[in-house]
Coordinates of C-alpha atoms in Angstrom, one line a residue:
M5 CA 4.4 -12.9 23.7
N6 CA 3.9 -9.8 25.8
E7 CA 0.3 -10.2 27.1
E8 CA 0.2 -6.5 28.1
A9 CA 1.1 -5.2 24.7
T10 CA -1.5 -3.0 23.1
H11 CA -2.0 -1.1 19.8
V12 CA -0.7 2.4 19.9
V13 CA -0.8 5.8 18.3
Q14 CA 2.5 7.6 18.5
R15 CA 3.9 10.9 17.2
N16 CA 7.6 11.0 16.7
G17 CA 8.1 7.9 18.8
Q18 CA 6.0 9.1 21.8
T19 CA 2.3 8.5 22.7
A20 CA 0.4 11.1 20.7
A21 CA -1.3 13.7 22.9
R22 CA -4.8 14.9 22.2
E23 CA -3.4 18.4 21.3
A24 CA -1.1 16.9 18.7
L25 CA -4.0 14.9 17.0
I26 CA -6.5 17.7 16.8
P27 CA -4.8 19.5 13.9
L28 CA -4.8 16.2 12.0
A29 CA -8.6 15.6 12.2
F30 CA -9.1 17.2 8.8
A31 CA -5.6 17.1 7.4
G32 CA -5.1 16.1 3.8
H33 CA -1.5 17.3 3.0
A34 CA 0.3 14.2 4.2
H35 CA 1.5 10.8 2.9
F36 CA 1.8 7.4 4.4
T37 CA 2.9 3.8 4.1
A38 CA 1.1 0.7 5.4
M39 CA 2.7 -2.6 6.4
Q40 CA 1.9 -5.9 8.0
V41 CA 4.2 -6.9 10.9
R42 CA 4.5 -10.5 11.9
G43 CA 6.6 -11.6 14.9
G44 CA 8.0 -8.1 15.0
K45 CA 9.2 -8.4 11.4
V46 CA 8.2 -6.8 8.1
R47 CA 8.9 -7.5 4.4
G48 CA 10.1 -4.8 2.1
L49 CA 11.3 -2.4 4.8
D50 CA 13.7 -0.8 2.3
L51 CA 10.8 -0.1 0.0
H52 CA 8.7 1.4 2.8
L53 CA 11.6 3.7 3.8
A54 CA 12.2 4.7 0.2
R55 CA 8.5 5.5 -0.3
L56 CA 8.4 7.8 2.8
R57 CA 11.7 9.4 1.9
D58 CA 10.7 10.2 -1.7
A59 CA 7.2 11.4 -0.9
S60 CA 8.5 13.6 1.8
V61 CA 10.9 15.3 -0.6
Q62 CA 8.1 15.8 -3.1
L63 CA 5.5 17.2 -0.6
F64 CA 7.7 18.9 2.0
G65 CA 11.0 19.5 0.2
Q66 CA 13.0 17.4 2.7
A67 CA 12.8 14.0 4.4
L68 CA 13.7 12.7 7.8
P69 CA 16.7 10.5 8.0
D70 CA 15.9 6.8 7.6
H71 CA 17.4 6.0 11.0
Q72 CA 15.0 8.5 12.6
V73 CA 12.0 6.9 10.8
L74 CA 13.2 3.5 11.8
A75 CA 13.4 4.5 15.5
Y76 CA 9.8 5.6 15.3
L77 CA 8.7 2.4 13.7
R78 CA 10.6 0.3 16.2
S79 CA 9.0 2.2 19.1
A80 CA 5.5 1.5 17.9
V81 CA 6.2 -2.2 17.1
E82 CA 7.9 -2.7 20.5
A83 CA 4.9 -1.3 22.3
G84 CA 2.4 -3.6 20.5
P85 CA 1.8 -7.3 20.0
G86 CA 4.0 -9.2 17.6
E87 CA 1.3 -9.5 15.0
L88 CA -0.1 -6.2 13.8
S89 CA -1.0 -3.7 11.0
L90 CA 1.0 -0.5 11.0
T91 CA 0.4 2.8 9.2
A92 CA 3.1 5.5 9.3
T93 CA 1.9 8.9 8.2
V94 CA 4.2 11.8 7.5
Y95 CA 2.8 15.3 7.7
S96 CA 3.7 19.0 8.2
P97 CA 3.1 20.2 11.8
E98 CA 2.6 23.7 10.3
G99 CA -0.8 22.6 9.0
E100 CA -2.4 23.2 5.6
F101 CA -3.3 26.2 3.3
V102 CA -0.4 28.2 4.6
P103 CA 3.3 28.5 3.5
A104 CA 5.7 26.4 5.5
P105 CA 9.1 27.7 6.7
A106 CA 11.9 26.4 4.6
D107 CA 13.4 24.6 7.6
A108 CA 10.1 23.0 8.8
K109 CA 10.6 19.4 9.5
P110 CA 7.9 16.8 8.9
A111 CA 6.5 14.8 11.7
V112 CA 5.6 11.1 11.8
L113 CA 2.3 9.7 13.2
I114 CA 2.2 5.9 13.6
R115 CA -0.9 3.9 14.3
T116 CA -1.0 0.1 14.9
G117 CA -3.9 -2.2 14.9
P118 CA -5.0 -5.8 14.4
P119 CA -3.2 -7.8 11.6
A120 CA -5.0 -8.1 8.3
S121 CA -4.7 -10.4 5.3
G122 CA -7.4 -9.0 3.0
P123 CA -10.5 -10.6 1.5
A124 CA -10.6 -14.2 0.4
G125 CA -11.9 -13.4 -3.0
P126 CA -12.5 -13.9 -5.8
L127 CA -13.5 -10.3 -6.5
R128 CA -15.5 -8.5 -9.2
L129 CA -14.5 -5.0 -9.9
Q130 CA -16.6 -2.3 -11.4
V131 CA -14.8 0.2 -13.7
F132 CA -14.8 4.0 -13.2
E133 CA -12.8 6.7 -15.0
Y134 CA -10.6 8.3 -12.4
E135 CA -7.1 9.7 -12.2
R136 CA -5.4 10.5 -8.9
V137 CA -3.6 13.7 -8.2
L138 CA 0.1 13.0 -7.6
P139 CA -0.4 9.4 -8.5
A140 CA 3.1 8.3 -7.5
V141 CA 2.6 9.5 -3.9
K142 CA 0.6 7.5 -1.4
H143 CA -1.1 10.5 0.0
V144 CA -4.1 10.9 2.4
G145 CA -7.4 12.7 1.9
E146 CA -8.5 10.6 -1.1
V147 CA -12.3 10.7 -0.9
A148 CA -12.6 9.1 -4.4
K149 CA -11.3 5.7 -3.2
T150 CA -14.1 5.1 -0.7
Y151 CA -16.6 6.9 -2.9
F152 CA -16.0 4.6 -5.9
L153 CA -15.7 1.5 -3.8
R154 CA -19.1 2.2 -2.4
R155 CA -20.6 3.0 -5.8
A156 CA -19.2 -0.4 -7.0
V157 CA -20.8 -2.3 -4.1
A158 CA -24.1 -0.5 -4.7
Q159 CA -24.0 -1.8 -8.3
G160 CA -23.4 -5.4 -7.1
F161 CA -19.6 -5.5 -7.4
D162 CA -16.9 -6.0 -4.7
D163 CA -14.6 -3.1 -5.4
A164 CA -13.6 -0.5 -8.0
A165 CA -11.0 -0.5 -10.8
F166 CA -9.9 2.7 -12.5
V167 CA -9.3 3.6 -16.1
D168 CA -7.7 6.9 -17.2
R169 CA -8.8 9.4 -19.9
Y170 CA -7.0 7.3 -22.5
G171 CA -8.8 4.1 -21.5
R172 CA -5.8 2.5 -19.8
I173 CA -6.5 0.4 -16.8
S174 CA -4.4 1.7 -13.9
E175 CA -5.2 0.4 -10.4
G176 CA -8.0 -0.4 -7.9
S177 CA -9.4 1.6 -5.1
I178 CA -6.6 0.5 -2.7
W179 CA -5.0 -2.1 -4.9
N180 CA -2.4 -2.6 -7.6
L181 CA -3.6 -4.9 -10.4
A182 CA -1.6 -7.7 -12.1
F183 CA -2.6 -9.9 -15.0
W184 CA -1.5 -13.3 -16.3
D185 CA -1.4 -14.1 -20.0
G186 CA -0.7 -17.8 -19.6
S187 CA 3.1 -17.5 -19.5
A188 CA 4.0 -14.1 -18.1
V189 CA 2.9 -11.6 -15.5
V190 CA 1.5 -8.4 -17.1
W191 CA 1.8 -5.1 -15.2
P192 CA -0.5 -2.4 -16.5
V193 CA 1.1 0.9 -17.8
A194 CA -0.6 4.1 -16.6
Q195 CA -0.1 6.9 -14.1
M196 CA -0.6 5.1 -10.7
L197 CA 0.9 4.3 -7.3
G198 CA 3.6 1.7 -7.3
G199 CA 2.9 -0.5 -4.3
T200 CA 5.5 -1.9 -2.0
T201 CA 4.0 -5.4 -2.2
M202 CA 4.0 -5.0 -6.0
A203 CA 7.7 -4.1 -5.9
I204 CA 8.5 -7.1 -3.5
V205 CA 6.7 -9.5 -5.9
R206 CA 8.4 -8.1 -9.0
R207 CA 11.9 -8.4 -7.6
Q208 CA 11.3 -12.0 -6.4
L209 CA 9.7 -13.0 -9.7
D210 CA 12.9 -11.8 -11.4
R211 CA 14.9 -14.0 -9.1
L212 CA 12.6 -16.9 -9.9
G213 CA 13.1 -16.3 -13.6
V214 CA 9.3 -15.8 -14.2
P215 CA 8.7 -13.7 -17.3
Q216 CA 7.2 -10.2 -16.6
R217 CA 6.3 -7.3 -18.9
E218 CA 4.7 -3.9 -18.7
Q219 CA 2.0 -3.0 -21.2
V220 CA -1.0 -0.8 -21.7
V221 CA -4.1 -2.8 -20.7
T222 CA -7.5 -1.6 -21.8
L223 CA -10.9 -3.1 -21.2
A224 CA -10.8 -4.6 -24.7
D225 CA -7.5 -6.5 -23.7
L226 CA -9.1 -8.3 -20.8
A227 CA -10.6 -11.0 -23.0
S228 CA -7.1 -12.2 -23.8
M229 CA -6.0 -12.5 -20.2
A230 CA -5.7 -15.8 -18.4
G231 CA -6.1 -14.4 -14.9
A232 CA -6.0 -11.3 -12.8
V233 CA -5.3 -10.3 -9.2
V234 CA -5.3 -7.3 -6.9
M235 CA -2.5 -6.8 -4.3
N236 CA -1.7 -4.4 -1.5
S237 CA 0.0 -4.4 1.9
W238 CA -2.5 -7.0 3.1
T239 CA -1.8 -9.6 0.5
P240 CA 0.3 -10.3 -2.6
G241 CA -2.7 -11.6 -4.5
V242 CA -6.5 -11.9 -4.4
A243 CA -8.1 -13.4 -7.4
V244 CA -10.2 -11.2 -9.7
H245 CA -12.9 -13.0 -11.7
G246 CA -14.4 -10.0 -13.4
I247 CA -13.7 -6.4 -14.4
G248 CA -16.7 -4.5 -15.5
P249 CA -18.7 -6.7 -17.9
T250 CA -15.7 -9.0 -18.7
A251 CA -15.3 -12.3 -16.8
L252 CA -11.8 -13.5 -16.2
P253 CA -10.8 -17.2 -15.8
E254 CA -9.8 -18.7 -12.6
A255 CA -6.0 -18.8 -12.3
P256 CA -5.1 -20.5 -9.0
D257 CA -1.6 -21.3 -10.1
F258 CA -1.1 -17.6 -10.8
V259 CA -2.2 -16.6 -7.3
T260 CA 0.0 -19.3 -5.8
L261 CA 3.0 -18.0 -7.8
L262 CA 2.5 -14.5 -6.5
H263 CA 2.2 -15.6 -2.9
R264 CA 5.3 -17.8 -3.3
A265 CA 7.3 -14.9 -4.7
Y266 CA 6.2 -12.6 -1.9
E267 CA 7.1 -15.1 0.8
L268 CA 10.7 -15.4 -0.6
D269 CA 11.4 -11.8 0.3
P270 CA 13.3 -11.7 3.6
L271 CA 11.7 -10.5 6.8
T272 CA 13.5 -7.6 8.6
S273 CA 13.2 -7.3 12.3
L274 CA 11.9 -4.1 13.9
V275 CA 12.5 -5.3 17.5
P276 CA 15.5 -6.0 19.7
P277 CA 17.2 -9.5 19.5
D278 CA 15.9 -10.3 23.0
S279 CA 12.3 -9.6 22.1
P280 CA 9.9 -12.5 22.9
W281 CA 8.8 -12.3 19.2
Q282 CA 12.2 -13.3 17.9

């Protein structure tokens, strides 16, 4: 372990200067991905790169090559301790509220910090009607997530869950939701962000032969569920024991199954072979 390694903030692979950070202080036209790095390695690297690539095309009309993004990720990981949280944000250096030149290339800001594994749970989620703009993009500047989380806490809950105008349960404040019907994993159908952890779990459940299905889930459907979890880049599953007024049963085997599936996904190294973390 490198005792001198520290957490970093880098822009395009270099230490971010104050002048480069000032325009970002109030920036909202950007997107990001978040990951947990362990021993210099990460799960679902292919999914993180695809997320950044697809969102860049949608927001900026072009994407940086994967090899360039990988170089920036590696630079940040090599500069820090082997265990860390990493957030990679892609933004337009031209700023906001102005047209951007057709050839303007996006820039990448990477921040690392202490590793995280999420709350222990179980959680109770209060329900709010809310639909995100560009729900398939993990974009920044979403005041609603913190706003509704804090409203939920003020009402005695742990976090928020969202329903859309049609009454479909979609996602949590910073979470994907998954349900268990006693024999299959149920993924809610609505306009929402597809998480990288969710994608990791889904592909490994397929390999394990665990039944999965997508369906519209409403508040009225909750009484028929045998368990529920939230998941994000911190964790593949934290038990949820209540959504709104509906209590949900404990489902420890369901939580264990999701963690097992996640851990089957291979780790990809972001550091050189001679790193002390290998």
